[in-house]
Amino acid sequence: MNRFLTLLFCCFISTAFAARPKHQYILIKTEQGECIVKLYNQTPLHRDNFLKLVKSKTFDGTLFHRVIKDFMIQGGDPDSKNAGPGTQLGNGTVGYTIPAEFNDSLFHKKGVLAAARDNNPEKASSGSQFYLVQGRVFTDEELDAAETNRLKFKIPEWQRAVYKTLGGVPHLDRNYTVFGEVVSGIEMIDSIAAVTKDDNDRPLTDVKMTVTVLKRRAAKKLEKQLNKPTTKAPYQ
């Protein structure tokens, strides 16, 4: 009897662990649309910090305060929650930084989530400010120039193929930490990037966000959909 109960318990534990999604996902909602972002396991410091801030509702009510078409949309400044019209934003902080987590396989293709930062020599990330890449499509000649003038390293051929089709912002690679990517709702980035803005790139009409963590069941369902052979992420 004890052996049976032990086996049953082991099966239960095994099933419970098997039910866990492979990644954590967050949902960003705005009046310009919404998107689901997968957080990379290869950047655990950024992943865990972002989840902590989401769960504490730090981002709720903050703005996408800096918007540059064909480049990126930036948010996460805690000072933006109650900022009056025309107030220049981007210097807000949660009081700490995150060590850089560069990974050669994670690059600035369209739809990625990356950490903003100041000009600190360690390239440590802001504790809260982030951006979503819109970017643009590049030619081979433009990528060659980026390698020579900005990056000082060769872009892998498979990444070049992405920059020439999907697009992105290659000159930011290995300078800012990429720690996630949009897997649903890429249109939200395009919509926000197109809004009218002031001379400081702040939208004239506030673009507020609410950010939540996708629950386990929803995350498992999403991963099942994304892993179907005939299913591609919406931005591909």
Coordinates of C-alpha atoms in Angstrom, one line a residue:
M1 CA 0.0 0.0 0.0
N2 CA 2.8 2.4 0.9
R3 CA 4.6 1.6 -2.3
F4 CA 1.4 2.4 -4.3
L5 CA 1.0 5.7 -2.5
T6 CA 4.6 6.5 -3.1
L7 CA 4.2 5.8 -6.8
L8 CA 1.0 7.8 -7.0
F9 CA 2.7 10.7 -5.3
C10 CA 5.7 10.6 -7.7
C11 CA 3.3 10.6 -10.6
F12 CA 1.5 13.6 -9.2
I13 CA 4.7 15.5 -8.7
S14 CA 5.9 14.6 -12.2
T15 CA 2.6 15.7 -13.8
A16 CA 2.7 19.0 -11.8
F17 CA 6.2 19.8 -13.1
A18 CA 5.3 18.8 -16.6
A19 CA 2.4 21.2 -16.5
R20 CA 4.6 24.2 -16.0
P21 CA 5.1 26.4 -19.1
K22 CA 8.6 26.7 -20.4
H23 CA 8.6 30.5 -20.2
Q24 CA 6.9 33.3 -18.3
Y25 CA 4.7 35.7 -20.3
I26 CA 3.4 39.1 -19.6
L27 CA 0.4 41.0 -21.1
I28 CA 0.7 44.7 -21.9
K29 CA -2.6 46.5 -22.5
T30 CA -3.0 50.0 -23.9
E31 CA -5.7 52.0 -25.7
Q32 CA -3.6 51.4 -28.8
G33 CA -3.9 47.7 -28.5
E34 CA -2.3 44.9 -26.5
C35 CA 0.5 42.4 -26.8
I36 CA 1.9 39.3 -25.1
V37 CA 5.6 39.2 -24.4
K38 CA 7.7 36.0 -23.7
L39 CA 10.5 36.6 -21.2
Y40 CA 13.7 34.9 -22.1
N41 CA 15.1 32.3 -19.6
Q42 CA 18.6 33.2 -20.9
T43 CA 18.4 36.6 -19.1
P44 CA 17.2 35.5 -15.6
L45 CA 18.1 38.8 -13.8
H46 CA 16.1 40.9 -16.2
R47 CA 13.3 38.3 -16.3
D48 CA 12.9 38.0 -12.6
N49 CA 13.1 41.8 -12.0
F50 CA 10.5 42.5 -14.6
L51 CA 8.1 39.9 -13.1
K52 CA 8.6 41.4 -9.7
L53 CA 7.7 44.9 -11.0
V54 CA 4.7 43.5 -12.9
K55 CA 3.4 41.7 -9.8
S56 CA 3.8 44.8 -7.7
K57 CA 1.8 46.8 -10.3
T58 CA 4.8 49.2 -10.8
F59 CA 4.0 49.6 -14.5
D60 CA 0.3 50.1 -14.2
G61 CA -0.6 53.7 -15.1
T62 CA 2.8 54.5 -16.5
L63 CA 3.2 55.8 -20.1
F64 CA 5.0 54.9 -23.2
H65 CA 6.7 58.2 -22.9
R66 CA 9.2 58.1 -25.8
V67 CA 8.1 57.0 -29.2
I68 CA 10.3 57.0 -32.4
K69 CA 8.8 55.6 -35.6
D70 CA 11.0 52.9 -37.2
F71 CA 13.0 52.6 -34.0
M72 CA 11.2 51.8 -30.7
I73 CA 8.6 52.7 -28.1
Q74 CA 9.9 53.2 -24.6
G75 CA 8.1 53.1 -21.2
G76 CA 8.5 52.1 -17.6
D77 CA 9.4 55.5 -16.1
P78 CA 7.8 55.6 -12.7
D79 CA 7.6 59.4 -12.9
S80 CA 5.3 59.1 -15.8
K81 CA 2.3 58.0 -13.8
N82 CA 1.2 61.5 -12.8
A83 CA 3.2 63.6 -15.3
G84 CA 1.5 66.7 -16.7
P85 CA 1.2 67.4 -20.4
G86 CA 4.5 68.3 -21.9
T87 CA 6.6 67.2 -19.0
Q88 CA 9.9 65.7 -20.2
L89 CA 10.3 62.1 -19.0
G90 CA 12.9 59.4 -19.0
N91 CA 14.9 60.1 -15.9
G92 CA 12.7 58.2 -13.5
T93 CA 14.1 55.3 -11.5
V94 CA 13.2 52.6 -9.0
G95 CA 16.5 53.1 -7.3
Y96 CA 18.7 50.4 -8.7
T97 CA 20.1 48.9 -12.0
I98 CA 20.4 45.4 -13.4
P99 CA 23.8 44.0 -14.6
A100 CA 23.9 43.6 -18.3
E101 CA 23.1 40.2 -19.6
F102 CA 24.3 40.1 -23.2
N103 CA 23.7 37.0 -25.3
D104 CA 24.9 36.6 -28.9
S105 CA 21.7 34.7 -29.8
L106 CA 19.4 37.5 -28.5
F107 CA 19.4 40.5 -30.9
H108 CA 17.3 43.5 -31.7
K109 CA 14.8 42.1 -34.2
K110 CA 11.4 43.7 -34.5
G111 CA 9.2 42.9 -31.5
V112 CA 11.9 42.3 -28.9
L113 CA 11.7 43.7 -25.3
A114 CA 14.9 45.3 -24.2
A115 CA 16.1 47.3 -21.2
A116 CA 16.8 51.0 -21.4
R117 CA 19.9 52.5 -19.7
D118 CA 22.0 55.6 -19.2
N119 CA 25.6 55.9 -20.4
N120 CA 27.2 54.0 -17.5
P121 CA 30.3 52.2 -18.5
E122 CA 29.1 48.8 -17.3
K123 CA 26.0 49.1 -19.6
A124 CA 23.9 48.1 -16.6
S125 CA 20.1 48.4 -17.3
S126 CA 17.6 50.7 -15.8
G127 CA 15.6 48.9 -13.0
S128 CA 12.3 49.6 -14.7
Q129 CA 12.6 51.4 -18.1
F130 CA 12.3 49.3 -21.2
Y131 CA 11.5 49.5 -24.9
L132 CA 9.8 47.4 -27.6
V133 CA 11.6 47.4 -30.9
Q134 CA 9.8 48.4 -34.1
G135 CA 12.9 49.1 -36.3
R136 CA 13.0 48.8 -40.1
V137 CA 14.2 46.4 -42.8
F138 CA 17.9 46.7 -43.7
T139 CA 19.9 46.0 -46.8
D140 CA 23.2 44.1 -46.9
E141 CA 25.0 47.4 -47.6
E142 CA 23.5 49.0 -44.5
L143 CA 24.3 46.0 -42.3
D144 CA 27.9 46.0 -43.6
A145 CA 28.1 49.7 -42.6
A146 CA 26.7 49.0 -39.2
E147 CA 29.3 46.3 -38.6
T148 CA 32.1 48.6 -39.6
N149 CA 31.0 51.9 -38.0
R150 CA 29.0 50.9 -34.9
L151 CA 29.2 47.3 -33.9
K152 CA 32.8 46.4 -34.6
F153 CA 31.8 42.7 -35.0
K154 CA 30.2 40.6 -37.7
I155 CA 26.4 40.0 -37.6
P156 CA 25.7 36.2 -38.0
E157 CA 24.2 35.3 -41.3
W158 CA 21.0 34.0 -39.8
Q159 CA 20.5 37.3 -37.9
R160 CA 21.3 39.3 -41.1
A161 CA 18.5 37.4 -42.8
V162 CA 16.0 38.5 -40.1
Y163 CA 17.2 42.1 -40.3
K164 CA 16.7 42.0 -44.1
T165 CA 13.1 40.6 -43.8
L166 CA 11.5 41.2 -40.5
G167 CA 13.7 44.2 -39.6
G168 CA 14.9 45.6 -36.3
V169 CA 17.6 47.9 -34.9
P170 CA 21.0 46.1 -35.4
H171 CA 23.2 48.9 -34.0
L172 CA 21.9 48.3 -30.5
D173 CA 23.1 44.7 -30.4
R174 CA 25.4 43.9 -27.4
N175 CA 24.9 47.4 -26.1
Y176 CA 21.5 47.0 -24.5
T177 CA 20.1 43.8 -22.9
V178 CA 17.4 42.1 -24.9
F179 CA 15.3 40.0 -22.5
G180 CA 12.0 39.1 -24.3
E181 CA 10.0 39.2 -27.4
V182 CA 6.4 39.8 -28.5
V183 CA 4.7 36.6 -29.5
S184 CA 1.2 38.0 -30.1
G185 CA 0.0 41.5 -30.9
I186 CA 3.0 43.0 -32.7
E187 CA 0.5 45.5 -34.2
M188 CA 0.4 47.4 -30.9
I189 CA 4.0 48.6 -31.4
D190 CA 3.2 49.8 -34.9
S191 CA 0.1 51.6 -33.6
I192 CA 1.9 53.4 -30.8
A193 CA 4.9 54.2 -33.0
A194 CA 2.6 56.1 -35.3
V195 CA 1.0 58.5 -32.8
T196 CA 1.6 62.3 -32.9
K197 CA 4.2 63.4 -30.5
D198 CA 6.0 66.5 -29.2
D199 CA 9.6 67.7 -29.7
N200 CA 10.8 65.3 -26.9
D201 CA 9.1 62.3 -28.7
R202 CA 6.4 62.1 -26.0
P203 CA 2.9 61.3 -27.4
L204 CA 0.6 64.3 -27.3
T205 CA -2.1 61.9 -26.1
D206 CA -0.9 59.8 -23.2
V207 CA -0.5 56.1 -23.9
K208 CA -1.0 54.4 -20.6
M209 CA -0.3 50.8 -19.9
T210 CA -1.4 48.0 -17.6
V211 CA 0.9 45.0 -17.3
T212 CA 0.0 41.5 -15.9
V213 CA 1.6 38.1 -15.8
L214 CA -0.1 35.4 -17.9
K215 CA -1.5 32.7 -15.6
R216 CA -0.1 29.2 -15.9
R217 CA -3.1 27.7 -17.8
A218 CA -3.1 30.6 -20.3
A219 CA 0.7 30.3 -20.8
K220 CA 0.5 26.6 -21.4
K221 CA -2.3 27.1 -24.0
L222 CA -0.3 29.8 -25.7
E223 CA 2.8 27.7 -25.9
K224 CA 0.8 24.8 -27.4
Q225 CA -0.5 27.2 -30.1
L226 CA 2.9 28.7 -30.8
N227 CA 4.5 25.2 -31.0
K228 CA 2.1 23.8 -33.6
P229 CA 4.1 23.1 -36.8
T230 CA 1.8 25.2 -38.9
T231 CA 1.6 28.1 -36.5
K232 CA 4.0 31.0 -36.7
A233 CA 4.3 33.9 -34.3
P234 CA 2.2 36.8 -35.7
Y235 CA 5.2 39.0 -36.5
Q236 CA 7.0 36.4 -38.7

